[in-house]
Short mmCIF file of C-alpha atoms in Angstrom, two decimals:
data_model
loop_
_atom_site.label_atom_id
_atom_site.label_comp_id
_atom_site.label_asym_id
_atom_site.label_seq_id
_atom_site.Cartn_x
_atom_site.Cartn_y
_atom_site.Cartn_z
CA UNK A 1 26.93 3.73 10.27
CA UNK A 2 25.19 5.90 12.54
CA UNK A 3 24.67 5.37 15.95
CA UNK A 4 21.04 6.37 18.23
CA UNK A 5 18.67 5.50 20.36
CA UNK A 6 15.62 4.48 20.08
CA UNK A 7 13.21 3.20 22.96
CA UNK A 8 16.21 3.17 25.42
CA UNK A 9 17.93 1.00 23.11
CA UNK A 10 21.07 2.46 21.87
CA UNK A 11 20.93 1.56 17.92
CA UNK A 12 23.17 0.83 14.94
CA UNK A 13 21.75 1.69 10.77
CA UNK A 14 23.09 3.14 7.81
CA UNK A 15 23.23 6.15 7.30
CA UNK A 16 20.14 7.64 5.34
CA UNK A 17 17.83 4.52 6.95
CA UNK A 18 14.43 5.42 7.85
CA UNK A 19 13.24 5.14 11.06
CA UNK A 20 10.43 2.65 10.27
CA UNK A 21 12.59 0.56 8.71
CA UNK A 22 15.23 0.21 11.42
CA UNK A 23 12.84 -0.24 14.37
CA UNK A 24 11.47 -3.35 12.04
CA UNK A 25 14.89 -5.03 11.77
CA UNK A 26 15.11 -4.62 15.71
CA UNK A 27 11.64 -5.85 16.58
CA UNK A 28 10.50 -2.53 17.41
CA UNK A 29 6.62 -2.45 16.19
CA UNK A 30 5.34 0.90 14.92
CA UNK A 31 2.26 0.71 13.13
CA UNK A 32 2.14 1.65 9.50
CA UNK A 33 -0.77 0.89 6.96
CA UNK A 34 0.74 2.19 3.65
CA UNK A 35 4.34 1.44 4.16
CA UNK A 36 5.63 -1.87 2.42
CA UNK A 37 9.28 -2.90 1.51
CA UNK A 38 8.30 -3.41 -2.78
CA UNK A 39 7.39 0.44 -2.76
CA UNK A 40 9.20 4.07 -2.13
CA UNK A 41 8.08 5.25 1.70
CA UNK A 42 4.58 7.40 1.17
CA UNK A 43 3.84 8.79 4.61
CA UNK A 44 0.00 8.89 4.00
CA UNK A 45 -1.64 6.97 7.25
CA UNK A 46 0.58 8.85 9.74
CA UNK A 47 0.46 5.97 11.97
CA UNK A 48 3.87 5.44 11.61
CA UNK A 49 4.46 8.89 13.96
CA UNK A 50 7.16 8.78 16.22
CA UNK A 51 8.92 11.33 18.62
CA UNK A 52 12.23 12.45 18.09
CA UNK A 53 14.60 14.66 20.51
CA UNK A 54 16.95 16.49 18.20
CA UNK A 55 19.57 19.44 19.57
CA UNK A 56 17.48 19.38 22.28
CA UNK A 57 13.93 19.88 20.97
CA UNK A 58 10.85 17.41 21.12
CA UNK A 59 8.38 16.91 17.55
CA UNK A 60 6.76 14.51 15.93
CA UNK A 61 7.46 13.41 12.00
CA UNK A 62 6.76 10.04 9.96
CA UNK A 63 8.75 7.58 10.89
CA UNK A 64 8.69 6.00 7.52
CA UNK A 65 10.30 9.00 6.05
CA UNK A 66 12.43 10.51 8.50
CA UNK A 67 16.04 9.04 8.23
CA UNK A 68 17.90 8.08 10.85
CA UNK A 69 20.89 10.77 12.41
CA UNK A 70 24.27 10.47 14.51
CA UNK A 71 22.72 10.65 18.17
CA UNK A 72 18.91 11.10 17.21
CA UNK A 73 16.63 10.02 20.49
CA UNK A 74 13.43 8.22 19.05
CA UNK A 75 10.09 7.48 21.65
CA UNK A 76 7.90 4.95 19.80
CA UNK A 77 5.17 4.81 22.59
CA UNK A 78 5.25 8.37 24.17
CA UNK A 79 1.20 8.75 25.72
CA UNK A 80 1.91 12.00 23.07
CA UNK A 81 2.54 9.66 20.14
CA UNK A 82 -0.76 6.87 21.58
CA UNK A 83 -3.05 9.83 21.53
CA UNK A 84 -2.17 10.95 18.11
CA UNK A 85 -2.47 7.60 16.92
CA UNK A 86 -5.85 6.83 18.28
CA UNK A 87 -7.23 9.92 17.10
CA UNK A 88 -5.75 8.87 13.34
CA UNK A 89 -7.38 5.20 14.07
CA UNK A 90 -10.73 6.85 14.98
CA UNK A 91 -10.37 8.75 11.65
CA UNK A 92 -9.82 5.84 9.57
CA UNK A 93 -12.52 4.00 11.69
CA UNK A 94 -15.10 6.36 10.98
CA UNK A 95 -14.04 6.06 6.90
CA UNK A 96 -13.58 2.59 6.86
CA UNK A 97 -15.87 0.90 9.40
CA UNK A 98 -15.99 -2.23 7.79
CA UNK A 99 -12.82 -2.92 6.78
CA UNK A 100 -11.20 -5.89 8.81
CA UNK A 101 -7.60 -4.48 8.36
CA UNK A 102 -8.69 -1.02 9.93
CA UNK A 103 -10.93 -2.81 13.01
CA UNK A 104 -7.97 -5.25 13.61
CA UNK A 105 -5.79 -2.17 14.09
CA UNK A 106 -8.01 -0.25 15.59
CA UNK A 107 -8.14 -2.84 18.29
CA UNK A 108 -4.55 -3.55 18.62
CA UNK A 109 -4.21 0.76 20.06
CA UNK A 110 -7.35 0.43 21.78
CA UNK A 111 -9.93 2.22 19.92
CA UNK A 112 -13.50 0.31 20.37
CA UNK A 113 -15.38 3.33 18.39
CA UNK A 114 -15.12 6.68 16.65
CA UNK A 115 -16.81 9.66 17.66
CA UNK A 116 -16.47 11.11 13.99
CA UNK A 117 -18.87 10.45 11.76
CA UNK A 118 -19.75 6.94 10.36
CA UNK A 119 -18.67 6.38 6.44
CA UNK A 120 -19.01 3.26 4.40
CA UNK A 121 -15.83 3.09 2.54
CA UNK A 122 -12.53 0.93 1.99
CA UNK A 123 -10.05 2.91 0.51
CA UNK A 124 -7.81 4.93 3.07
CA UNK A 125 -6.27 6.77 0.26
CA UNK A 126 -2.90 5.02 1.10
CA UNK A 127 -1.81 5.14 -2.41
CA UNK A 128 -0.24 1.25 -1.92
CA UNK A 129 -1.99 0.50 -5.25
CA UNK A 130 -0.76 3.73 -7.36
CA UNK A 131 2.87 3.74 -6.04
CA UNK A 132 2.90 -0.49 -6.90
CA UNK A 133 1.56 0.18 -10.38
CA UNK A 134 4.11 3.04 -11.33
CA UNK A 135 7.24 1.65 -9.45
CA UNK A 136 6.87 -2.00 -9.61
CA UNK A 137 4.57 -2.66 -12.73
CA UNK A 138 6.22 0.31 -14.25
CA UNK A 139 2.61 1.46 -16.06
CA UNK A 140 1.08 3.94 -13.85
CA UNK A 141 -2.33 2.97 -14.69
CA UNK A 142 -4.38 4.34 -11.60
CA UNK A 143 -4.07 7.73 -9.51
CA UNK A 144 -5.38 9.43 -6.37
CA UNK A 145 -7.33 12.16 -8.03
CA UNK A 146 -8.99 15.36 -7.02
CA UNK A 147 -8.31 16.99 -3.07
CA UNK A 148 -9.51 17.18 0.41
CA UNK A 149 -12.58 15.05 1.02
CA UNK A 150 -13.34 14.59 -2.75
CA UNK A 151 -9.73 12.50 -3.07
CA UNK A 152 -10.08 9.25 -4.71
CA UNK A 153 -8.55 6.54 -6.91
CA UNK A 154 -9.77 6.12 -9.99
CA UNK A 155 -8.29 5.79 -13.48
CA UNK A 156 -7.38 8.94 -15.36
CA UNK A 157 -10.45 10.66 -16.21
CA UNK A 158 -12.72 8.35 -14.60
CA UNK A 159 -12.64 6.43 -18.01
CA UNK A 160 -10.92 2.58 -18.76
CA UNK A 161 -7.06 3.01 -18.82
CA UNK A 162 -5.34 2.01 -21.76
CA UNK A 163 -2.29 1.03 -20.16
CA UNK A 164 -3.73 -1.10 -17.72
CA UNK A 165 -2.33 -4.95 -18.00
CA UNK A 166 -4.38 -6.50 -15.47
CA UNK A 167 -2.19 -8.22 -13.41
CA UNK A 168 -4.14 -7.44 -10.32
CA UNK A 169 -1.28 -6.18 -8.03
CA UNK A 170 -2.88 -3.07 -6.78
CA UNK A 171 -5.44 -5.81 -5.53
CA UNK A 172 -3.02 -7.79 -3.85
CA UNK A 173 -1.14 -5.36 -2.07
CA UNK A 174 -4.52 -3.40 -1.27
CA UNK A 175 -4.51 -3.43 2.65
CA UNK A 176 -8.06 -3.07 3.16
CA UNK A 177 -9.52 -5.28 0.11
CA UNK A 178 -10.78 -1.68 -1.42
CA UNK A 179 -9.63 -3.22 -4.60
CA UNK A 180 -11.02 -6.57 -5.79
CA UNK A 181 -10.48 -8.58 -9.39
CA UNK A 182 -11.72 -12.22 -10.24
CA UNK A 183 -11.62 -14.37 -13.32
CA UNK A 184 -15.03 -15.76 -14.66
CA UNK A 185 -14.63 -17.77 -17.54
CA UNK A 186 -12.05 -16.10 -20.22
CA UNK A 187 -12.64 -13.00 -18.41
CA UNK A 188 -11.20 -10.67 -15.63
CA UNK A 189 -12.98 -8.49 -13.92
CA UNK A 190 -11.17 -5.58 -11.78
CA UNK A 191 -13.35 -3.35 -9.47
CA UNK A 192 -11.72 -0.53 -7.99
CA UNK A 193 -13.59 1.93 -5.82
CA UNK A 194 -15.11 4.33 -8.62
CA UNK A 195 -14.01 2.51 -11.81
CA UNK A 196 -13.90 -1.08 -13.13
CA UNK A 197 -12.26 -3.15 -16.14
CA UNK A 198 -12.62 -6.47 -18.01
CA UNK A 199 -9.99 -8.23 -19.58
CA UNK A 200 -9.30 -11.52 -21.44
CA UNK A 201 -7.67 -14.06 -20.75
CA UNK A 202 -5.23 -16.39 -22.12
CA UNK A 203 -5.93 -19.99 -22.51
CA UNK A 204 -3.51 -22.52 -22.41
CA UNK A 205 -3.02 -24.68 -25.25
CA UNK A 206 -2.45 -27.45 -23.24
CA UNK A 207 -5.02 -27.86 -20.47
CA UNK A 208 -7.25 -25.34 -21.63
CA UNK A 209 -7.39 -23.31 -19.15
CA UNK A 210 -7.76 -19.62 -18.84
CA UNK A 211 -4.91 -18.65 -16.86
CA UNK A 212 -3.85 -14.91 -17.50
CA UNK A 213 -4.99 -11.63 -19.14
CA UNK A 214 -3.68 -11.49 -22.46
CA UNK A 215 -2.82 -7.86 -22.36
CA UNK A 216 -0.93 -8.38 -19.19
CA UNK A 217 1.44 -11.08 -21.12
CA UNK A 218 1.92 -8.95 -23.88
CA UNK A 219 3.24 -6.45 -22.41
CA UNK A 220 5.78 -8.66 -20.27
CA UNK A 221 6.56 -10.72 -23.57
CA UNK A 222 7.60 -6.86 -24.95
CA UNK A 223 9.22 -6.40 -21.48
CA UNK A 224 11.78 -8.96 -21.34
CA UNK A 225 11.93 -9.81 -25.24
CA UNK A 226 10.46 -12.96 -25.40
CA UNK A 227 8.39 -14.21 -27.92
CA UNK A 228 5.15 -14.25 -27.82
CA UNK A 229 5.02 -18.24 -28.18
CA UNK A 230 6.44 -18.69 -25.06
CA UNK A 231 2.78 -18.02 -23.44
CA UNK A 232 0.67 -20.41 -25.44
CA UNK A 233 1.25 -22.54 -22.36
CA UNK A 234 0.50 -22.10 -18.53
CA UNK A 235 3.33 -22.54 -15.73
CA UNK A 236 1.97 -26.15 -14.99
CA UNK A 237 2.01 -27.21 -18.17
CA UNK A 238 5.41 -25.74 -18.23
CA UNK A 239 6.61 -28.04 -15.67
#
């Protein structure tokens, strides 16, 4: 265990702990957009900044990947650390005006308007969807490509990816709904912000209902052994 302070608050974590993370388990709120506890720590909003007093010296880092150290001082709230952080909202503002995740936020530190220029986009290029597809779904279907302004996610090569299943968790953990799929008929349909997929789905034997992409259960029949059988029927009709 290590032992700091952060806020005033003297502090105890394990060793190797990031910041973000132990502020969290002591109700400390530091805002973060692409941080989430299924995925590896990104550091690609930098809203998550914090300031740190180390052997005397003052800077800024990420608190989502800066671990915490035996007698680190952490400010949370510094006017230095509001200031950056309105300037990154205004950024993000000025991408994603319409986005209700970035205006909600945007509120929350104060920041009515941007004086940057006015985009109409969704993605923040958090990478939430690529880091959920390679770590959790374990198929690495998607990718930020290309630098600068001209980064984007897309699938490789702007074409359909093979080794996409269609389970639709880079929608669900999207923060700012840049990444949308819905099921029409036997068919899913997943939009991301420069590419787009169908798939089919499964219907149950049972009910009849189409209830998940076929590809998707193949390859977690292949996953965990199981034969393919055991998905001629949905969950309910499990029960």
């Amino acid at each position: 265990m290590v032992t700091f302070t952060i806020d005033g608050r003297e502090v105890q974590a394990q060793e190797g702990a990031m910041i973000l993370e132990v502020a969290k388990e002591n109700n400390i709120n530091i805002p973060s957009l692409c941080s989430h506890e299924a995925v590896l720590p990104y550091g690609a909003c930098r809203l998550c900044l914090v300031e740190i007093v180390k052997n005397g010296r003052q800077r800024l880092v990420v608190s989502c990947l800066y671990p915490v150290e035996e007698g680190l001082i952490v400010k949370t709230d510094s006017e230095r650390i509001m200031a950056n952080r309105r300037t990154i909202m205004e950024l993000l503002l000025a991408r994603c005006p319409n986005a209700p995740a970035i205006q909600d936020m945007a509120r929350q530190l104060g920041v009515e308007k941007t004086p940057f220029k006015l985009e109409d986009k969704k993605c923040i290029l958090c990478a939430l969807c690529v880091r959920t597809c390679q770590e959790v779904v374990g198929v690495a279907a998607i990718s930020l490509a290309n630098r600068g302004v001209n980064r984007e996610l897309t699938t490789p090569f702007y074409e359909p990816s093979e080794v996409c299943i269609g389970c639709g968790s880079c929608a669900y953990i999207c923060p700012t709904e840049a990444i949308k799929f819905e099921d029409i008929g036997d068919t899913r349909f997943i939009n991301w912000p420069s590419s787009k997929m169908e798939f089919r789905l499964k219907k149950c034997k049972t009910c009849g209902n189409y209830w998940a992409p076929e590809k998707q259960l193949g390859y977690i029949a292949k996953q965990s052994n199981l034969a393919p059988e055991v998905f001629e029927v949905c969950p309910n009709c499990r029960d």
